[in-house]
Short mmCIF file of C-alpha atoms and ligand atoms in Angstrom, two decimals:
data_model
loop_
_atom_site.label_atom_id
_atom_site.label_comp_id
_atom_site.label_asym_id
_atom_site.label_seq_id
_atom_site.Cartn_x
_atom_site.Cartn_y
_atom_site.Cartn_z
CA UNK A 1 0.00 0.00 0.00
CA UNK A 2 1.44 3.22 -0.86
CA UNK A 3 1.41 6.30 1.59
CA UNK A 4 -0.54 8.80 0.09
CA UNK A 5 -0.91 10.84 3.64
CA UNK A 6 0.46 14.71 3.41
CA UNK A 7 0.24 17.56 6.31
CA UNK A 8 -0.66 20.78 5.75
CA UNK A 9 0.18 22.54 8.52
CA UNK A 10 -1.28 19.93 11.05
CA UNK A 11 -4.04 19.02 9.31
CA UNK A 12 -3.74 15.60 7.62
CA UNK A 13 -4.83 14.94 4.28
CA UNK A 14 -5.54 11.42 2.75
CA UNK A 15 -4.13 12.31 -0.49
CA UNK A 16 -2.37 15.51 -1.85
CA UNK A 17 -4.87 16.09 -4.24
CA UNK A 18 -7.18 19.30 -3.89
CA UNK A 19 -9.64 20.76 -5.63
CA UNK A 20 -8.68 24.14 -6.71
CA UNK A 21 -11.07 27.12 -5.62
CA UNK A 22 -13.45 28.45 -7.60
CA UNK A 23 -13.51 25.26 -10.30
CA UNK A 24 -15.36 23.36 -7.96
CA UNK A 25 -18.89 25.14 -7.27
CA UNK A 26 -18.73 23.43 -3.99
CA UNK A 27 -18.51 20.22 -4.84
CA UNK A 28 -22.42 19.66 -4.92
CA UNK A 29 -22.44 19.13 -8.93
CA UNK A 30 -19.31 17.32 -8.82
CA UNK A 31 -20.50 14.68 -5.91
CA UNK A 32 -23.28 12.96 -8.45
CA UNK A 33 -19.53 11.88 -10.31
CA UNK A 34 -17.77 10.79 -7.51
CA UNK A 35 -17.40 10.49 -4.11
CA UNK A 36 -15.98 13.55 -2.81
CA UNK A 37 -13.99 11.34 0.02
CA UNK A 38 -11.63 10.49 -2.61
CA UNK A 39 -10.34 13.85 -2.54
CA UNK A 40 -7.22 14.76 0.11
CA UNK A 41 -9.61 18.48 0.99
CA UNK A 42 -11.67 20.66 -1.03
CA UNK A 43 -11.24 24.25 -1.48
CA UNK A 44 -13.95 26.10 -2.05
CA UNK A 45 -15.07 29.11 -3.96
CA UNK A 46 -14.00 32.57 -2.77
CA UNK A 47 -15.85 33.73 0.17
CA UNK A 48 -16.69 37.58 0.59
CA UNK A 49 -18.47 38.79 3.93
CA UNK A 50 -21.75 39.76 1.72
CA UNK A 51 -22.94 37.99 -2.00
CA UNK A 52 -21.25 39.01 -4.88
CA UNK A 53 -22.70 38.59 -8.52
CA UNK A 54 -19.08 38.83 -9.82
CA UNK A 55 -18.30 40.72 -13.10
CA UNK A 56 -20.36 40.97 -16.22
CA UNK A 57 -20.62 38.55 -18.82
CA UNK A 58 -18.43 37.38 -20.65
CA UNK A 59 -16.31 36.40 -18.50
CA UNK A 60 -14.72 32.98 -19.41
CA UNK A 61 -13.32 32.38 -22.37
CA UNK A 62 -10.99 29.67 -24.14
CA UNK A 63 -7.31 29.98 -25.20
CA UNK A 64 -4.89 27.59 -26.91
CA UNK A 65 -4.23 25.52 -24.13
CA UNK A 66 -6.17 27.54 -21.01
CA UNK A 67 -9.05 29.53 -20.21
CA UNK A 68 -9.17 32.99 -19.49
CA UNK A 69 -11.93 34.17 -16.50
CA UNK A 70 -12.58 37.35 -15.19
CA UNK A 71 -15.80 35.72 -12.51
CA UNK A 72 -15.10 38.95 -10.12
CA UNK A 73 -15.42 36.79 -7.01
CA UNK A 74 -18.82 35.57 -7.61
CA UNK A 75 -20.49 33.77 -4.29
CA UNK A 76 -23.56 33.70 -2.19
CA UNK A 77 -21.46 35.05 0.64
CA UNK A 78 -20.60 33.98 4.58
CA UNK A 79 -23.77 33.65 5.78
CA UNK A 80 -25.03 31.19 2.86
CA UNK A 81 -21.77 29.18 2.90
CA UNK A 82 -22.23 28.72 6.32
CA UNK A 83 -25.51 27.72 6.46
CA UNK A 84 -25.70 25.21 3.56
CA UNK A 85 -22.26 24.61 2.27
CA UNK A 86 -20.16 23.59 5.43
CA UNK A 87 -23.40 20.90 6.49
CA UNK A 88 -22.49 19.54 2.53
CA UNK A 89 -18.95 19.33 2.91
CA UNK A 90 -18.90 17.88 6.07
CA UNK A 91 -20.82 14.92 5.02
CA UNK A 92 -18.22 13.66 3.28
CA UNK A 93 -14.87 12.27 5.01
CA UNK A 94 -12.68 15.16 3.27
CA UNK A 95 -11.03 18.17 4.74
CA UNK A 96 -12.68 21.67 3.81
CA UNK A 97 -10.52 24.82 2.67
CA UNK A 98 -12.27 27.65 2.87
CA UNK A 99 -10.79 30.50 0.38
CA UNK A 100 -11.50 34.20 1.71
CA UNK A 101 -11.48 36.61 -0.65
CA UNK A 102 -12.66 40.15 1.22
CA UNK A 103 -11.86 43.77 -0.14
CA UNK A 104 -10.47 44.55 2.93
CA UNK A 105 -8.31 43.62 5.34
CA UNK A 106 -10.74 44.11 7.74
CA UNK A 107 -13.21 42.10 5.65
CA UNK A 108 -11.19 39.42 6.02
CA UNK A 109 -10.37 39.21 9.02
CA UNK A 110 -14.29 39.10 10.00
CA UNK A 111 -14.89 36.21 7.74
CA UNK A 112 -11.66 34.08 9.10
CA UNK A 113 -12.80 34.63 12.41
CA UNK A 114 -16.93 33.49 12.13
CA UNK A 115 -15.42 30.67 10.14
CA UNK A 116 -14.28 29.48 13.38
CA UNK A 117 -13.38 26.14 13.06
CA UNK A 118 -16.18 25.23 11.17
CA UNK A 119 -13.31 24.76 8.21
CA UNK A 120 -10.77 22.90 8.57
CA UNK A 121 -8.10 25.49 7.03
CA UNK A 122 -8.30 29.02 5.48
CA UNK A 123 -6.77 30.01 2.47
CA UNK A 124 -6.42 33.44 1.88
CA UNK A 125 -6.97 35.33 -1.25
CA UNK A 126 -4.57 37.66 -2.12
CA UNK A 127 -4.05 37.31 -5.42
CA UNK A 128 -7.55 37.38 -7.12
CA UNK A 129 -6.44 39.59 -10.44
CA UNK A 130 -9.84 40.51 -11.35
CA UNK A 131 -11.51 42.86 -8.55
CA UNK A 132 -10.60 46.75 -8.35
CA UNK A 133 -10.69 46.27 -4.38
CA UNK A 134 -8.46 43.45 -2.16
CA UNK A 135 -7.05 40.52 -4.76
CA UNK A 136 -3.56 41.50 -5.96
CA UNK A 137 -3.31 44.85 -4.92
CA UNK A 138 -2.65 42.95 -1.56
CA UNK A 139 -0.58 40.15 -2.98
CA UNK A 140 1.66 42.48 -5.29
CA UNK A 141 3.07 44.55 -2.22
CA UNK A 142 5.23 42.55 0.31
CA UNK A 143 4.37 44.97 3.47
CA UNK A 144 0.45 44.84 2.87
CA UNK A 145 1.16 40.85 2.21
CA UNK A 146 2.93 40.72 5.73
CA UNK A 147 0.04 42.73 7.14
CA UNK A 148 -2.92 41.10 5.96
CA UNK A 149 -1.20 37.98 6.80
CA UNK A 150 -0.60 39.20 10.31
CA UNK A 151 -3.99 40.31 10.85
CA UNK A 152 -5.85 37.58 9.80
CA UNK A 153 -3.99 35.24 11.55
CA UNK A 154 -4.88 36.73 14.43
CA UNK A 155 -8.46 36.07 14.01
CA UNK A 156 -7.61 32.51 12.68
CA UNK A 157 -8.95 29.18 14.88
CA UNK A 158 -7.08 27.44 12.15
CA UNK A 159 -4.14 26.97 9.95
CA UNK A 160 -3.62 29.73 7.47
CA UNK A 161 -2.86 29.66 4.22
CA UNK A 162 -1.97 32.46 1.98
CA UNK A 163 -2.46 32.10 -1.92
CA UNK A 164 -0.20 33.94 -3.67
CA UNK A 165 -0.12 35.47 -7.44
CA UNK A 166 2.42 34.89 -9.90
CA UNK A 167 1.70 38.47 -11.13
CA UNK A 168 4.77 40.24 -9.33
CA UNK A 169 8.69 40.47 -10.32
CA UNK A 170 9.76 38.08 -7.62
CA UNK A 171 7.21 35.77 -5.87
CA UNK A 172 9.74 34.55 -3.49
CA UNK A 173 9.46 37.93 -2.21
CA UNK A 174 5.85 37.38 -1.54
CA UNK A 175 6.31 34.02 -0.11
CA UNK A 176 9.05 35.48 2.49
CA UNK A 177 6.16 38.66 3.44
CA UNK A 178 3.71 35.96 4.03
CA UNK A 179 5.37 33.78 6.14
CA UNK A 180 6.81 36.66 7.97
CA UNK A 181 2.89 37.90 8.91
CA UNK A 182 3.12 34.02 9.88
CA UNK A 183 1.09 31.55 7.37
CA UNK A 184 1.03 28.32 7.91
CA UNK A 185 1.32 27.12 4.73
CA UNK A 186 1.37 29.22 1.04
CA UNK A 187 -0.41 28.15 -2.48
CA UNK A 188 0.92 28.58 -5.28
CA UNK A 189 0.00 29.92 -8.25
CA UNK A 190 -3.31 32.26 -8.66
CA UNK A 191 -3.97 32.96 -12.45
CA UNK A 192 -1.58 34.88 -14.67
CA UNK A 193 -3.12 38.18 -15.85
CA UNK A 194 -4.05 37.94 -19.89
CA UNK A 195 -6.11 39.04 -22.69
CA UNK A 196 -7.36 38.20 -25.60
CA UNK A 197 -8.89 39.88 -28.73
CA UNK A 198 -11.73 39.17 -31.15
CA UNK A 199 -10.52 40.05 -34.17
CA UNK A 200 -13.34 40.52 -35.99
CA UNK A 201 -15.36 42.76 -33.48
CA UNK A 202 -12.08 44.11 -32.34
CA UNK A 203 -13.62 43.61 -29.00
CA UNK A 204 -11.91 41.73 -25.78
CA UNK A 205 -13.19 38.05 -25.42
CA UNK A 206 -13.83 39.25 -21.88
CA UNK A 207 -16.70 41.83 -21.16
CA UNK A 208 -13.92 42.84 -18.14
CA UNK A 209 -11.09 43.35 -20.89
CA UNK A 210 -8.69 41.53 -18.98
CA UNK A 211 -8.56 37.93 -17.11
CA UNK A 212 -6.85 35.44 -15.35
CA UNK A 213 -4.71 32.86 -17.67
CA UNK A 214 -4.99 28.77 -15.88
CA UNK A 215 -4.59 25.87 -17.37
CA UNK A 216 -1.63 23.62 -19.01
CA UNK A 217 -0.09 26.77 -20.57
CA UNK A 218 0.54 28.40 -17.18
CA UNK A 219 2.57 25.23 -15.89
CA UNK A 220 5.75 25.47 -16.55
CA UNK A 221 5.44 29.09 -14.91
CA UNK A 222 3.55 27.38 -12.09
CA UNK A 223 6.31 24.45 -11.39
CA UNK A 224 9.24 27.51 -11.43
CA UNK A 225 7.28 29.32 -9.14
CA UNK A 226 6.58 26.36 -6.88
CA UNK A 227 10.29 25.58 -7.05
CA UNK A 228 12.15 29.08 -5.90
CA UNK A 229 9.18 28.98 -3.45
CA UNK A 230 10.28 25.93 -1.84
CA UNK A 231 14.22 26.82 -2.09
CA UNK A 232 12.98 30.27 0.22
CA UNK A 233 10.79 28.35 2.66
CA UNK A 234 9.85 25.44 4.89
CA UNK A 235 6.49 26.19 5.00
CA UNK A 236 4.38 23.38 3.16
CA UNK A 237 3.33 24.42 -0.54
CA UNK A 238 0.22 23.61 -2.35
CA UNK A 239 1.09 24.43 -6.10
CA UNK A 240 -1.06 24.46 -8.75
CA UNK A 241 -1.42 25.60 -11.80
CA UNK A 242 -2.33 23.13 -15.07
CA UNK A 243 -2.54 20.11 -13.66
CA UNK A 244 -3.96 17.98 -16.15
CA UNK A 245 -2.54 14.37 -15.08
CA UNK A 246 -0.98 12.28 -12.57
CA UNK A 247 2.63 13.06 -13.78
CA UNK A 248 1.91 16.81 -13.20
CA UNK A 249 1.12 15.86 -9.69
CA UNK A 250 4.81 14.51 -9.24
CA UNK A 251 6.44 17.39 -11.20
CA UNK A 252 4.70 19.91 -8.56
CA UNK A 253 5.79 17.82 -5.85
CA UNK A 254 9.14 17.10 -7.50
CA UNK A 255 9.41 21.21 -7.22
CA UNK A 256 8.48 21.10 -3.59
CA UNK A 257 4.63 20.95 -3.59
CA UNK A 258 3.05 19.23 -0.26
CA UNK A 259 0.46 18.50 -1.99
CA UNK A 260 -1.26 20.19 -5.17
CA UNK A 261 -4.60 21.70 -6.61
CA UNK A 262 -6.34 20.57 -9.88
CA UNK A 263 -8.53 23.50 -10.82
CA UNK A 264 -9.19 24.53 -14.64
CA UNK A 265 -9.06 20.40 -15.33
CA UNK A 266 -12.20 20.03 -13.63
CA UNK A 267 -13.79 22.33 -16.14
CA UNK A 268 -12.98 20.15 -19.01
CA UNK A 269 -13.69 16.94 -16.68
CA UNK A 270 -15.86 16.33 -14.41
CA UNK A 271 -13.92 13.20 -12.77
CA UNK A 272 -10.45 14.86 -13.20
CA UNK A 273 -9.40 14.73 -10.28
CA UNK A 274 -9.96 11.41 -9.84
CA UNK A 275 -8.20 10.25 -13.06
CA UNK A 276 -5.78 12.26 -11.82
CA UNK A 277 -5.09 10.59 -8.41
CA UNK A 278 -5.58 7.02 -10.02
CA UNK A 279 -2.66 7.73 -12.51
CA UNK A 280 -0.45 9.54 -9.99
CA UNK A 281 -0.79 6.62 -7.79
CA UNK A 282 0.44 4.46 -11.20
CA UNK A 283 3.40 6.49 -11.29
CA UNK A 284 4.48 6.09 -7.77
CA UNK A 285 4.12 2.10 -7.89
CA UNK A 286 5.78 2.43 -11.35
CA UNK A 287 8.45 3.76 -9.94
CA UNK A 288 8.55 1.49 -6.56
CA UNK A 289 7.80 4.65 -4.26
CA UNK A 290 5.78 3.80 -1.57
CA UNK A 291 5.74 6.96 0.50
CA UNK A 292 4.77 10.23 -1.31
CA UNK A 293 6.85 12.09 0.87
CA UNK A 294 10.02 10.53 -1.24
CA UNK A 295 9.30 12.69 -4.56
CA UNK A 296 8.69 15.70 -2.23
CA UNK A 297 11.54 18.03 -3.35
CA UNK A 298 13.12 15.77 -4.89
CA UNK A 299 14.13 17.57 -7.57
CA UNK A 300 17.26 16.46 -9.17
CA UNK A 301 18.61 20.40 -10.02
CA UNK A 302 21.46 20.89 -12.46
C1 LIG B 401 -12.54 35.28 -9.81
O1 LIG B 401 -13.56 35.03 -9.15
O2 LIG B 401 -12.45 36.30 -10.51
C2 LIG B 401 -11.38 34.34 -9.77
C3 LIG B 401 -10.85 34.19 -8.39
C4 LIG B 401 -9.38 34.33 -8.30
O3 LIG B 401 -8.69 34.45 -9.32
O4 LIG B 401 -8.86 34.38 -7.18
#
């Protein structure tokens, strides 16, 4: 039997594999596929204190290779996801991520701290590149990074996580600011900021003119990043970014990845992340590992 058990922070997971937030719903759609206890946790869709009905339409649209979205935080807010979605979740033997994504920092803090420990970990949002308020104005600066961090924390009855966004000159940087506020753990990447242009109306795809790039083509930017993350930090990494198979699992944890979220894959797939686990597993016996912990920066660098 191979050890598939990782710990984020304390909290144990079954499996490294994690939905990303915000490709998910909440896992209600996704249950009538699978059983959601074959996932390691599930991250949810951003939180914000109040609903949000996101940007306007369009606001997802296909590229070679990835998807461009501009959502705008879109979510029935706290009081909804506490009421309905946490009694969902918990049905199911999997651990629950709950991704904040307020304007504010004080926002945030609020939401961490009704969450309680109704969740089993927080990840923190400060990287969403598609809102005017909060997102990546928070993640792009190092001393509002540390600070947010800081004061959230404080209001934290469990681990923290802090996502970060690969829009910056130096995410290591980031990663440093964050742990320095004191997360608990960081994820790793958010989307990278794109467009794309209709030629024939001359028009953005995206009613928001701008978006967030995921998906295969943001990989290799996604494993880097996950890499001179790890080389800066001890703090467990969940990296993500294009994971379309079980050999992508292994290169993010190759890089340094505790364990990893599938996200724009369940868009194309319903049971991704299930294919997913089942061929990562394959590798690992292929190659006679029978602790994942073994691949876990185990990068051979030049
Ligand atoms: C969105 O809702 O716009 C995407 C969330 C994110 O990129 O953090």
């Amino acid at each position: 039997m191979i050890n598939l058990e990782v710990d984020i922070a304390g909290v144990k997971l079954k499996n490294p594999i994690i939905t990303a937030s915000g490709t998910f719903a909440n896992g209600r759609e996704i249950s009538e596929y699978y059983d959601l206890c074959e996932l390691g946790a599930v991250c949810v869709k951003a939180i914000t204190l109040e609903p949000r009905r996101g940007n306007k339409p369009p606001r997802i649209a296909e590229t070679p290779s990835g998807i461009l979205n501009s959502v705008g935080l879109q979510n029935a807010g706290l009081a909804y996801f506490m009421k309905y979605e946490i009694p969902f979740l918990r049905k199911y033997d999997t651990k629950i991520i709950a991704n904040i994504s307020g304007c504010t920092i004080e926002e945030n803090c609020e939401i961490a701290k009704r969450l309680g420990n109704l969740v089993d970990l927080i990840e923190l949002n400060v990287s969403c590149p598609n809102v005017k308020e909060g997102g990546v104005a928070f993640g792009t600066n190092p001393k509002i990074t540390k600070e947010i961090t800081k004061r959230v924390k404080e209001n934290c009855a469990v681990p923290l996580i802090v996502k970060l966004s690969p829009n910056v000159t130096d995410i290591k940087e980031i990663a440093k600011a964050a742990e320095e506020g004191g997360a608990d753990a960081l994820s790793l990447i958010n989307t990278i900021l794109g467009m794309q242009i209709d030629v024939n109306t001359r028009r953005p795809t995206l009613a928001n003119n701008t978006g967030g790039l995921s998906g295969p083509a943001v990989k290799p930017v996604a494993v880097r990043m996950a890499w001179e993350v790890s080389s800066i930090t001890d703090l467990p990494i969940i990296g993500m970014g294009g994971i379309m198979s079980g050999e992508d699992v292994a290169e993010f944890m190759l890089a340094g990845a505790t364990a990893v979220a599938v996200g724009t894959a369940n868009l194309v797939n319903p049971t991704a992340c299930v294919d997913i686990k089942k061929e990562f597993i394959n590798y690992l016996d292929e190659n006679n590992i029978d602790d994942v912990h073994e691949i876990i920066k185990a990068v051979k660098i030049f």
